[in-house]
Coordinates of C-alpha atoms in Angstrom, one line a residue:
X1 CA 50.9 -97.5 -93.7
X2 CA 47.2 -96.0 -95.0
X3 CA 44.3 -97.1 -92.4
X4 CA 41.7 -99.2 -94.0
X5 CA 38.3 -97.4 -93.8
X6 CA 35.5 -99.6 -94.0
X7 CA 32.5 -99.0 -96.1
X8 CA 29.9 -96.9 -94.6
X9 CA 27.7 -98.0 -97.0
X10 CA 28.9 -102.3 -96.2
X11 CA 25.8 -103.4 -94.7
X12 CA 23.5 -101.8 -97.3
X13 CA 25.4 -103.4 -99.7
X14 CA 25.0 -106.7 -97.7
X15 CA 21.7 -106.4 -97.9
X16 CA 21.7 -106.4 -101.8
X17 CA 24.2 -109.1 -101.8
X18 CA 21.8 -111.7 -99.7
X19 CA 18.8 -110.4 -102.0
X20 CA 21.2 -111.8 -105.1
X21 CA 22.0 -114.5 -103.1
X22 CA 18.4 -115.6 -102.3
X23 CA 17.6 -115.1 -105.7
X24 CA 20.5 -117.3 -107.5
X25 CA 19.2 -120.3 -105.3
X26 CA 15.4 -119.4 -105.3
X27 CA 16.0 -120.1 -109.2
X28 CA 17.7 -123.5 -108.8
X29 CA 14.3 -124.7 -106.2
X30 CA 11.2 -122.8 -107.5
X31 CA 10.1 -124.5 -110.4
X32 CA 10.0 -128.0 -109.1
X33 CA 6.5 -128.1 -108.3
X34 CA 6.2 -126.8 -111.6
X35 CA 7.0 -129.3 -113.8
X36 CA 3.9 -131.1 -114.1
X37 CA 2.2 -127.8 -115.5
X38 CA 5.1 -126.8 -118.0
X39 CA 5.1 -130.8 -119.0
X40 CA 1.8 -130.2 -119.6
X41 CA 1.6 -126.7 -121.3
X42 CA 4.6 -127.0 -123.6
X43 CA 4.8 -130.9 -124.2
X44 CA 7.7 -131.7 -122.8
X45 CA 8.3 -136.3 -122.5
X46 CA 9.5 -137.2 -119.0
X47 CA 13.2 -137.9 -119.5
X48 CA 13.1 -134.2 -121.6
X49 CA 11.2 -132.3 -118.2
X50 CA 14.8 -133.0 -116.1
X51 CA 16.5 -131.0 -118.7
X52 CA 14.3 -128.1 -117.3
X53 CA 16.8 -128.5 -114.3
X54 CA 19.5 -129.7 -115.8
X55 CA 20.2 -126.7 -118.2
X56 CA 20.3 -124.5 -115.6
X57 CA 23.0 -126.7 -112.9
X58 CA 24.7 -127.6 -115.9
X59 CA 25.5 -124.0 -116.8
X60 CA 26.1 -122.9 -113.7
X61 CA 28.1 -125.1 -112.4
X62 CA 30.6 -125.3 -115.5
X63 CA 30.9 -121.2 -115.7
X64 CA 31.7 -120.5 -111.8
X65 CA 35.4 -120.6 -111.9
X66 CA 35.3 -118.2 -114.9
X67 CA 32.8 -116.1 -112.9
X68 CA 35.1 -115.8 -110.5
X69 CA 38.0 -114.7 -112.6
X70 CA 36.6 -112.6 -114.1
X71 CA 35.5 -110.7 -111.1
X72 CA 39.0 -110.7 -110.2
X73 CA 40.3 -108.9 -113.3
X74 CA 37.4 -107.1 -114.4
X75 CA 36.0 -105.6 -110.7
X76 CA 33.2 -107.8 -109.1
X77 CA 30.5 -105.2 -109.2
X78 CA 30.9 -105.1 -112.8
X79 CA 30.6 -108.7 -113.3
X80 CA 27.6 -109.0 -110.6
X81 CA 26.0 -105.9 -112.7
X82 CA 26.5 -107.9 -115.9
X83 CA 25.2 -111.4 -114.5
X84 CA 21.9 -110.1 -113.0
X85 CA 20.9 -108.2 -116.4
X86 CA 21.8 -111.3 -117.9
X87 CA 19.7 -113.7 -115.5
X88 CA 16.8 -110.7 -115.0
X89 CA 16.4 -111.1 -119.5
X90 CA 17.3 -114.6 -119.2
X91 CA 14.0 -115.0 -117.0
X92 CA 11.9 -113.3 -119.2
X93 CA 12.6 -115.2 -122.1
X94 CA 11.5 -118.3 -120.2
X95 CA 8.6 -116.7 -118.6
X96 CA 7.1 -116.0 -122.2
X97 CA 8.3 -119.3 -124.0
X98 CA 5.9 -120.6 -125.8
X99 CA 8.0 -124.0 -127.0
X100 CA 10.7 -126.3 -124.8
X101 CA 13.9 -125.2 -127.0
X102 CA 13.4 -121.8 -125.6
X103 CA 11.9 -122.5 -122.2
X104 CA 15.5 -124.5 -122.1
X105 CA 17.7 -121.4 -123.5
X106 CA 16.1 -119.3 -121.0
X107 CA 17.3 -121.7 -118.6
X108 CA 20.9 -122.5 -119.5
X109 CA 21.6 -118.3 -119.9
X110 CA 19.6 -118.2 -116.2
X111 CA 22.5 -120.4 -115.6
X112 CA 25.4 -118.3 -116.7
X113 CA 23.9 -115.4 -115.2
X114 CA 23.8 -117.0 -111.7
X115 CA 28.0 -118.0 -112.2
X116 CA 28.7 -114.3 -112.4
X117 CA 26.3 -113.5 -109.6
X118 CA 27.5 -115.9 -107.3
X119 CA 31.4 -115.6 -107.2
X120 CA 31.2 -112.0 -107.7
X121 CA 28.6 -111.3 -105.0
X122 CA 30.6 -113.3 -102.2
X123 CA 34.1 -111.5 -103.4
X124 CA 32.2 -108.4 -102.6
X125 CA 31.3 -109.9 -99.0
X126 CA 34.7 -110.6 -98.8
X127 CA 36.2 -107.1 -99.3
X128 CA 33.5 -105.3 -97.6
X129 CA 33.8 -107.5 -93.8
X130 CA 37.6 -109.3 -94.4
X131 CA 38.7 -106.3 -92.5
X132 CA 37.0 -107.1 -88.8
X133 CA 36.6 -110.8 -87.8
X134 CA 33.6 -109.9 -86.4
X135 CA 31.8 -108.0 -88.9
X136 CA 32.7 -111.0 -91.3
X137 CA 31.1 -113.8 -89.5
X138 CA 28.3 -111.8 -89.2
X139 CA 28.1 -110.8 -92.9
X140 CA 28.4 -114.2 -93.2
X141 CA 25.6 -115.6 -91.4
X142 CA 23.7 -113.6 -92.9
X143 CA 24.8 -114.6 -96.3
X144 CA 24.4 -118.5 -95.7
X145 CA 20.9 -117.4 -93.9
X146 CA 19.7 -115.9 -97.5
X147 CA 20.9 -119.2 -99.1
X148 CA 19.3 -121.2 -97.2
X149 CA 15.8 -118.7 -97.4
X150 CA 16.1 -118.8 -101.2
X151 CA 15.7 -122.7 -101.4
X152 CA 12.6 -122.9 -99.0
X153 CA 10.9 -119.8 -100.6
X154 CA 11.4 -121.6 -103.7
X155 CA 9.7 -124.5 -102.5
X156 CA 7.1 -122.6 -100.9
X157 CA 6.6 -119.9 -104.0
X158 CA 6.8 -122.8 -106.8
X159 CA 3.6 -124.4 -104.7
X160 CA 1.6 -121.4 -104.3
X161 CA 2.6 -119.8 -107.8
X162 CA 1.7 -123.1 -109.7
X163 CA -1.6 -123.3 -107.4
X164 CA -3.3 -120.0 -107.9
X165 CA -1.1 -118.4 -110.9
X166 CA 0.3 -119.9 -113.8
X167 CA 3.9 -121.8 -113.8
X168 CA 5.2 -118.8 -116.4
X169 CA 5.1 -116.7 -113.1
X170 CA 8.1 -119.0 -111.6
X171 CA 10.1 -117.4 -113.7
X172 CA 8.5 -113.8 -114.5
X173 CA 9.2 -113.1 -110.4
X174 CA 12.5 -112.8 -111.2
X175 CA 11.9 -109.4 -113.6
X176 CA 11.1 -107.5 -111.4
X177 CA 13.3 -108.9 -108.2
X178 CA 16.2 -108.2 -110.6
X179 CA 15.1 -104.8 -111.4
X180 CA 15.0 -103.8 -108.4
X181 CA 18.7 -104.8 -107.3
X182 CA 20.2 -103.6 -110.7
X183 CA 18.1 -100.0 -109.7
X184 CA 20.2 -100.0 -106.2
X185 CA 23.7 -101.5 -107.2
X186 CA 24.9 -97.8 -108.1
X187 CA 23.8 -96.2 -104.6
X188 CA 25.1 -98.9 -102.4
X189 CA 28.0 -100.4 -104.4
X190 CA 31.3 -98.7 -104.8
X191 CA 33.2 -99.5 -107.9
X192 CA 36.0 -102.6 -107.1
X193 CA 39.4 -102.0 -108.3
X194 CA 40.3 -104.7 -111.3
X195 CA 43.7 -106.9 -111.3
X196 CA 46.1 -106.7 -113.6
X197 CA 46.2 -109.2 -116.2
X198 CA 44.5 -110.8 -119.5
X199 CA 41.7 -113.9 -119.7
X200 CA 42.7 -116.8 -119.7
X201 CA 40.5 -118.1 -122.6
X202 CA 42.1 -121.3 -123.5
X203 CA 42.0 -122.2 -119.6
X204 CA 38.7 -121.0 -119.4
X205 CA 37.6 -123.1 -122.4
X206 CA 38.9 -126.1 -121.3
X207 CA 38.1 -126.5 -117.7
X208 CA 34.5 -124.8 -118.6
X209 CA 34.2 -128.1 -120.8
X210 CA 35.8 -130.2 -118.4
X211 CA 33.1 -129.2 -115.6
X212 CA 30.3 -129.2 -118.2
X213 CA 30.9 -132.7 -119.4
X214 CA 31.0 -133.6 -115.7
X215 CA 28.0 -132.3 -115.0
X216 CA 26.1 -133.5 -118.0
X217 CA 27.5 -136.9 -117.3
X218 CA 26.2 -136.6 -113.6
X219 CA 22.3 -135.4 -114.1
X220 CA 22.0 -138.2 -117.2
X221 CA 23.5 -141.3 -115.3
X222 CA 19.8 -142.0 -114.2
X223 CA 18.3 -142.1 -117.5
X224 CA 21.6 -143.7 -119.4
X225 CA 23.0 -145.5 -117.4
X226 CA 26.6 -145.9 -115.7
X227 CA 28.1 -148.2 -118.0
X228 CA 26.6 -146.9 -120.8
X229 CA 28.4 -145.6 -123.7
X230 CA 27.9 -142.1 -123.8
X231 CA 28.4 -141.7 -120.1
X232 CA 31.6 -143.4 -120.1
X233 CA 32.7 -141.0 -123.3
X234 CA 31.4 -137.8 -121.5
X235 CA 33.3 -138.8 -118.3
X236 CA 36.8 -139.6 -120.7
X237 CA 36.4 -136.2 -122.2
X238 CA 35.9 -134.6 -119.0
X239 CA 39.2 -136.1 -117.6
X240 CA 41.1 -135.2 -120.8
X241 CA 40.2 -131.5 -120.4
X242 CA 40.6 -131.6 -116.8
X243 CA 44.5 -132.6 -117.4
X244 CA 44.9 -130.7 -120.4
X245 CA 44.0 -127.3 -118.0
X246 CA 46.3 -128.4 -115.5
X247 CA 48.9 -128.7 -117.7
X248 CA 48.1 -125.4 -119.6
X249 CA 47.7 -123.9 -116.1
X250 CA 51.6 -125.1 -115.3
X251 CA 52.6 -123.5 -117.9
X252 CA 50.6 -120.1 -118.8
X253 CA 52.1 -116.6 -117.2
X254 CA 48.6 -115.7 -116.2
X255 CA 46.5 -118.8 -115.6
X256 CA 42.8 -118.9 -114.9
X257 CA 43.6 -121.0 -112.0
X258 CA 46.9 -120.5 -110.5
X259 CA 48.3 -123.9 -108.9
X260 CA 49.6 -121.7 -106.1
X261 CA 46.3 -121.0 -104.8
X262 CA 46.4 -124.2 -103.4
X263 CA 49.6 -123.3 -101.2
X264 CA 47.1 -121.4 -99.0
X265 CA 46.2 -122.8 -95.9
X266 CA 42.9 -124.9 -95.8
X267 CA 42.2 -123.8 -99.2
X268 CA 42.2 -127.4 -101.0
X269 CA 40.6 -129.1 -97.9
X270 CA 38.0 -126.7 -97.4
X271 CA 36.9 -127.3 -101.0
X272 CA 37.1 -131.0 -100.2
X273 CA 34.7 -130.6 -97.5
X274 CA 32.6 -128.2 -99.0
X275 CA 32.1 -130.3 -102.3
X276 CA 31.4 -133.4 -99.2
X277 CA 28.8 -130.9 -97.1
X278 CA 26.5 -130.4 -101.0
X279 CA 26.8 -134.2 -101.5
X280 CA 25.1 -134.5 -98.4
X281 CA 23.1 -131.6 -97.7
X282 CA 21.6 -131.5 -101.0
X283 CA 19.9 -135.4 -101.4
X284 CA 19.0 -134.5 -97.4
X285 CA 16.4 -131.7 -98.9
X286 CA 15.4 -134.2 -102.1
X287 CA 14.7 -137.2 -101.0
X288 CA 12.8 -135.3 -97.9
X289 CA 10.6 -133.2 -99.8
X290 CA 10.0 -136.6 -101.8
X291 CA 8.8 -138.7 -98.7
X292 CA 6.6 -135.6 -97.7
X293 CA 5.0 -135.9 -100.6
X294 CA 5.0 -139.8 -102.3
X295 CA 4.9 -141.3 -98.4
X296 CA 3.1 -139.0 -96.1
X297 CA 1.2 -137.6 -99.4
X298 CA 1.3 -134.2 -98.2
X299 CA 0.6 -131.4 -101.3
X300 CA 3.5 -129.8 -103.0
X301 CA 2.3 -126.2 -101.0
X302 CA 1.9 -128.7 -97.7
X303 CA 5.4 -130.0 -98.1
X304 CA 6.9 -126.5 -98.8
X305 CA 5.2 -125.5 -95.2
X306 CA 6.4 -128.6 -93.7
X307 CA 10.3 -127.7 -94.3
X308 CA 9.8 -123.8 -93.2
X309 CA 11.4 -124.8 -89.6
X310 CA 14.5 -125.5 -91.4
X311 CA 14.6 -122.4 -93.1
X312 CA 14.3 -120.2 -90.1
X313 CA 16.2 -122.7 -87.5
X314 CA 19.1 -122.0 -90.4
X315 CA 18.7 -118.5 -90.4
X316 CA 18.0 -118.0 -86.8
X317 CA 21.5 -119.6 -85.8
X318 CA 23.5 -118.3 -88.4
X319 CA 22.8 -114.8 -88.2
X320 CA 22.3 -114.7 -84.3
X321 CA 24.5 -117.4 -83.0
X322 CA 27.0 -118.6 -86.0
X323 CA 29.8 -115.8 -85.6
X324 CA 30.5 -115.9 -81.8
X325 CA 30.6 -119.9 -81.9
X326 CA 33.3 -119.4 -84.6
X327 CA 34.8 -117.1 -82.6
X328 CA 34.9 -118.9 -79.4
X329 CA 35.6 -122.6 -80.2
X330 CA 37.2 -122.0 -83.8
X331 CA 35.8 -122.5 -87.6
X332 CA 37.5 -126.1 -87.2
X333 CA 35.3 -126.9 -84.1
X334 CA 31.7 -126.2 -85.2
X335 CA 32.6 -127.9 -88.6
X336 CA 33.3 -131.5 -87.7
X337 CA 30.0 -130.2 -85.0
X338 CA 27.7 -129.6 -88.1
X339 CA 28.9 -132.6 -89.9
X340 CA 28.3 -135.0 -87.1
X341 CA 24.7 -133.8 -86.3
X342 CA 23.8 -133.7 -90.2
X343 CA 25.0 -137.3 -89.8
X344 CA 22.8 -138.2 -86.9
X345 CA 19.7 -136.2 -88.7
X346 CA 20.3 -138.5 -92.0
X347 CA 20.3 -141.9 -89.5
X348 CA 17.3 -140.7 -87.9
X349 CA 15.5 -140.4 -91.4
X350 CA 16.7 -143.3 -92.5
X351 CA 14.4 -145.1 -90.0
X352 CA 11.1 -143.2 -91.3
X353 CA 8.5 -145.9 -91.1
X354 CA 5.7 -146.0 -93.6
X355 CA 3.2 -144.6 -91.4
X356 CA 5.0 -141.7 -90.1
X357 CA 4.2 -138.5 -89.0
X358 CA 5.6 -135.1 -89.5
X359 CA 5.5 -133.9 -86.1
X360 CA 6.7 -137.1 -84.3
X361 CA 9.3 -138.5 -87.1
X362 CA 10.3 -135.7 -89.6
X363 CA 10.1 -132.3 -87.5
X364 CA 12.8 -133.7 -84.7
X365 CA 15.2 -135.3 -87.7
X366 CA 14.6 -132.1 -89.7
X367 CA 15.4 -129.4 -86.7
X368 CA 18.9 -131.6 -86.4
X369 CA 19.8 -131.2 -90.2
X370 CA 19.0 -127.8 -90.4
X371 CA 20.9 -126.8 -86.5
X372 CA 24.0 -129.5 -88.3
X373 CA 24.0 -127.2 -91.8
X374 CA 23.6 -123.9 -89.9
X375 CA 27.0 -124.6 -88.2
X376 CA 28.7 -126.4 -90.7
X377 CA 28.4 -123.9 -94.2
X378 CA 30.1 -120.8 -92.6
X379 CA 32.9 -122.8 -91.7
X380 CA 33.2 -124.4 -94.5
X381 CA 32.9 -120.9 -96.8
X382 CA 35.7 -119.5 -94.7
X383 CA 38.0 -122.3 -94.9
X384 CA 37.7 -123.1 -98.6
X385 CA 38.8 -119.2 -99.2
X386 CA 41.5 -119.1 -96.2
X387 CA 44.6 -117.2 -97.3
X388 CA 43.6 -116.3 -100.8
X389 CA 45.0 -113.1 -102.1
X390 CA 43.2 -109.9 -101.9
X391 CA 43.5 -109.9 -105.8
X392 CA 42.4 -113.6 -105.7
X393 CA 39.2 -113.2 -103.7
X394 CA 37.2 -113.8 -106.8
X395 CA 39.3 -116.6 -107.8
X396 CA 38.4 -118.3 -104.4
X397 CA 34.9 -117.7 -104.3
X398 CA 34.5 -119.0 -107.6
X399 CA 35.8 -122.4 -106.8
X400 CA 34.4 -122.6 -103.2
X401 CA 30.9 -122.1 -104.9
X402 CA 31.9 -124.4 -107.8
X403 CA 33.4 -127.9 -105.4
X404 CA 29.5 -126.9 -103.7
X405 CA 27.9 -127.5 -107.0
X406 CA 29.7 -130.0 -108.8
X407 CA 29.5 -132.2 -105.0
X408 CA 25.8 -131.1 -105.2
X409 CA 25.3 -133.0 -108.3
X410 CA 27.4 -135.9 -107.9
X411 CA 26.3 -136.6 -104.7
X412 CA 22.5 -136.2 -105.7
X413 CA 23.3 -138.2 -109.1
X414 CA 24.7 -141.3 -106.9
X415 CA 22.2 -141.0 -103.9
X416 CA 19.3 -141.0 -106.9
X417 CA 21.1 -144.5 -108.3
X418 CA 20.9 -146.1 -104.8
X419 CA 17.4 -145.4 -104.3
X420 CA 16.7 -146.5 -107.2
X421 CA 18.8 -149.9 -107.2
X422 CA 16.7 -153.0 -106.8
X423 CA 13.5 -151.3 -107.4
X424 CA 10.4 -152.8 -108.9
X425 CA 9.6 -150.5 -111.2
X426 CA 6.2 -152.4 -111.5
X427 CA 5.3 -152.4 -108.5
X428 CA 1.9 -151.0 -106.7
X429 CA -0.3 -150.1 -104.0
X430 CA 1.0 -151.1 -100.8
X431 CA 4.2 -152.8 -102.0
X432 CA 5.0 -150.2 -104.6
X433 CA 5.2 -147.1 -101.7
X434 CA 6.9 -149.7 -99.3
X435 CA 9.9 -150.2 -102.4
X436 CA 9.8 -146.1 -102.8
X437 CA 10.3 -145.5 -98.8
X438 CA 13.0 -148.3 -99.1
X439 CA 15.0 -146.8 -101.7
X440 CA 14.7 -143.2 -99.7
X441 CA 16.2 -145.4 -96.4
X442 CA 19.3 -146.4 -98.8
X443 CA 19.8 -142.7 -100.3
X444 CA 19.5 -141.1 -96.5
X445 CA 21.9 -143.7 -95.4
X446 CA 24.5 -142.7 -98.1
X447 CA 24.2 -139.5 -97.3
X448 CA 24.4 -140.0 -93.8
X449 CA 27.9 -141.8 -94.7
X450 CA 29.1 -138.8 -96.9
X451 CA 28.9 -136.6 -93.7
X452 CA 30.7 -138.8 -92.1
X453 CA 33.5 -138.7 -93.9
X454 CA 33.6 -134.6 -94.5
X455 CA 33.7 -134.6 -90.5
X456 CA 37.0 -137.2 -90.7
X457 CA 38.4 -134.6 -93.7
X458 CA 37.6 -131.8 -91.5
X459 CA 39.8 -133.4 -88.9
X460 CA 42.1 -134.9 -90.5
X461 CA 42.6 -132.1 -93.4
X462 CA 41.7 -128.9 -91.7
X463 CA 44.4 -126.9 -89.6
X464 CA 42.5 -125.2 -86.8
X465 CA 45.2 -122.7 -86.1
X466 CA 45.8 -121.5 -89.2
X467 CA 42.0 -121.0 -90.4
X468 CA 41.5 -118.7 -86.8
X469 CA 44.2 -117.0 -88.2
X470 CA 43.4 -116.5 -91.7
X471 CA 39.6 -115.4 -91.0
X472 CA 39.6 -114.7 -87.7
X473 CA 35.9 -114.2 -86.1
X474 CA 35.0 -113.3 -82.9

C-alpha cells in the first residue's frame, strides 16, 4: 500500500481557503447597515429592501447541494475557481447598479457563486488535513474562526463603509478580495482528481427547486403571512419536489444525492444538529445586534464594535483550544457542551431589561454564546461529514453547509414571527420600545429552546464512538 504524502503546500492553501471562507459570509452580513442608503439611492419600498438579502440566501441556499456535487465529479478547485470569478463579477455588477432589478441579479449570481465556493472550499479542507486527526481539528478551527470573522467584519465594514464611503463599496471590496485569491489558487492549490460519473440534472433540478421554494417560503412568511395563499402553495411545491427527488434519487444509477450516504455514521444526525445550531446561532446575532441598536441606541458602527469580543473569543478558542478538547473528551462531549452554554447565553438575554448596559448585561451573555458556538460548530462540521467517501467529500460538505442554511432561515423566519406576535404596531415612545424589547425576550427564548433540543439530539442521536473514529482529533 502507497504512503499518503501530505501537501507541503496544505496550510498555504488553508490560508486561501479561510480567506474564501471569510469572504462567502462577510457577503451574507456587510450590507445590513446598508440598506437605508441603497433604499435611499435606488428607490427600493420597504417590503422590496429584504429582497436585497433575500436574493442572495435564497440562491445560496438552494444551489449548495449541487455545489457540492459538482466538486465531487468535476475536482473542487475547479468548481471553487469557477464560483469566485463568478461571485468576484457578480459583485461588480452590484457595486455599479444603477436600478434595484440589477442591484438584485448581482445579488442572487453572488449567491450561486458563494454555493460553489463553500462546499468546494471545505472538500478541499477535507482532503488536505483528513489524513492526521490533528492537523484536521486544527484546519478546522481555523476554518470556523474565518466564519465567524467574516460575519463581525461584515458588521463592522458595512458601518464604517456606509459612514465614510458610499454603500456601492459594500460590494466593490469584493473585486479586488477576489482577485487576489483567484491570482494565488494556481500556486497554492494542486489540481483534485474528479469522480467518475455524469450530473445529475433532473435531481439537481428538482431538489434545487425544492430548497428554493423553501427558502422563498421562509424569508416572505413575515410580509405574507403563514396562512396565506401563496405561502401555503410555495411550501406544497416544495414538498412535491422534495419527494419527487427522493424517489428519482431511489431510482437513478448515479444520483445527485445517493440515499446511502445516509448509512454513514452520524451523517444524518449531524445534519440534524447542524440545521438546530443555525436556527439558533443565527436569530442569537439578529435580534442582538437589533437590541444594541433599537434598545440601547448604540450606532450601526457602535454595535459592530460592541460584538468584536465574540468574534475573537470564537476565534481565540477554536484555533488555540478547539482541536485538543475534541481530542481529549470526544467531538460528542464539547457538542452537547456548546449547546448547553448557547442555551444559558439566550436565557440570560432573554432577561435584558430596558435600561441595560453593554458591559453589565450584554458583554457577560455575549462571551457565553460566543465560548457555547466556538465549541459546538467544529463538532458539528465533523459529525455531519463522518464516514463519507473520499469520492463523496463534496457531496457531504455540500449538505452540511446546506441543513446550516436552510436551519438558518427557518429558524430566523420563525424567531422573526414570535417577536413580532402580539405587537402593537402603533405603538410609541416609551411603550412602543418596551413592546420591541418584549418581542426580542420571546425570539431569545425560542432560540434558547432550539439549543436545547440540538443538545438532547446530540445525545440522543450522535454515537460518540463512532464519530472519534471516523474524524479522529487529537
Amino acid at each position: 500500500m502507497q504512503k499518503f504524502t501530505p501537501d507541503p503546500k496544505r496550510w498555504a492553501a488553508l490560508a486561501l481557503l479561510c480567506a474564501a471562507q471569510f469572504i462567502v459570509i462577510l457577503d451574507t452580513s456587510i450590507i445590513g447597515v446598508a440598506l437605508p442608503a441603497i433604499q435611499a439611492d435606488l428607490g427600493f419600498s420597504a417590503s422590496g429592501l429584504s429582497w436585497i438579502f433575500n436574493a442572495y440566501v435564497i440562491a445560496f441556499g438552494g444551489l449548495l447541494l449541487l455545489g457540492g456535487r459538482l466538486s465531487d465529479l468535476f475536482g473542487a478547485r475547479r468548481i471553487f475557481t469557477t464560483g469566485f470569478v463568478i461571485l468576484t463579477a457578480a459583485s461588480l455588477l452590484a457595486g455599479l447598479a444603477t436600478s434595484q432589478e440589477i442591484l438584485l441579479a448581482g445579488r442572487a449570481l453572488q449567491g450561486i457563486g458563494a454555493a460553489l465556493i463553500a462546499p468546494s472550499a471545505l472538500t478541499i479542507v477535507m482532503r488536505l488535513f483528513g489524513h492526521n486527526g490533528a492537523e484536521l481539528g486544527k484546519a478546522f478551527g481555523f476554518w470556523g474562526a474565518a466564519a465567524a470573522a467574516g460575519g463581525s467584519a461584515g458588521v463592522f465594514l458595512g458601518g464604517v463603509i456606509t459612514e465614510w464611503m458610499a454603500w456601492q463599496w459594500t460590494f466593490l471590496i469584493n473585486v479586488p478580495l477576489g482577485l487576489i485569491v483567484l491570482a494565488a489558487i494556481p500556486a497554492v492549490l494542486r489540481k483534485s482528481e474528479r469522480a467518475r460519473g455524469k450530473v445529475d440534472w433532473f435531481g439537481a433540478i428538482t431538489v434545487t427547486g425544492a430548497l428554493v421554494s423553501l427558502v422563498y417560503a421562509i424569508v416572505t412568511i413575515e410580509t405574507a403571512g403563514l396562512g396565506s395563499p401563496l405561502i401555503l402553495s410555495l411550501l406544497g411545491i416544495s414538498l412535491a419536489l422534495f419527494v419527487i427527488f427522493l424517489i428519482a434519487q431511489r431510482v437513478r444509477r448515479e444520483p445527485l444525492l445517493p440515499l446511502g450516504i445516509f448509512k454513514a455514521p452520524n451523517l444524518a444526525a449531524g445534519n440534524l444538529v447542524m440545521a438546530l445550531l443555525g436556527a439558533a446561532w443565527i436569530p442569537l446575532w439578529f435580534f442582538l445586534n437589533l437590541y444594541l441598536q433599537q434598545i440601547l441606541g448604540l450606532s450601526a458602527l457602535a454595535s459592530g464594535l460592541a460584538l468584536l469580543p465574540m468574534t475573537i473569543l470564537i476565534m481565540i478558542v477554536m484555533v488555540g483550544f478547539s482541536g485538543k478538547l475534541i481530542g481529549r473528551f470526544g467531538p460528542k462531549t464539547n457538542l452537547i457542551l456548546g449547546l448547553l452554554l448557547m442555551g444559558a447565553s439566550l436565557i440570560m438575554f432573554a432577561n435584558l431589561p430596558l435600561d441595560g448596559s453593554f458591559v453589565i448585561n450584554v458583554l457577560p451573555a455575549s462571551l457565553l454564546a460566543a465560548l457555547g458556538m466556538a465549541l459546538a460548530y467544529i463538532p458539528a462540521t465533523m459529525s455531519g461529514m463522518a464516514g463519507a467517501k473520499p469520492e463523496e467529500t463534496g457531496l457531504a460538505s455540500g449538505l452540511i453547509n446546506t441543513t446550516y442554511q436552510i436551519g438558518s432561515a427557518i429558524g430566523l423566519a420563525v424567531m422573526v414571527v414570535i417577536s413580532t406576535a402580539g405587537l402593537d404596531h402603533g405603538g410609541v415612545g416609551a411603550q412602543g420600545v418596551a413592546d420591541l424589547l418584549e418581542g426580542f425576550q420571546a425570539a431569545f427564548q425560542g432560540a434558547g429552546i432550539v439549543a436545547a433540543i440540538a443538545a438532547l439530539a446530540t445525545l440522543v442521536l450522535i454515537r460518540g464512538s463512532a464519530a472519534q473514529r471516523e474524524v479522529p482529533v487529537g
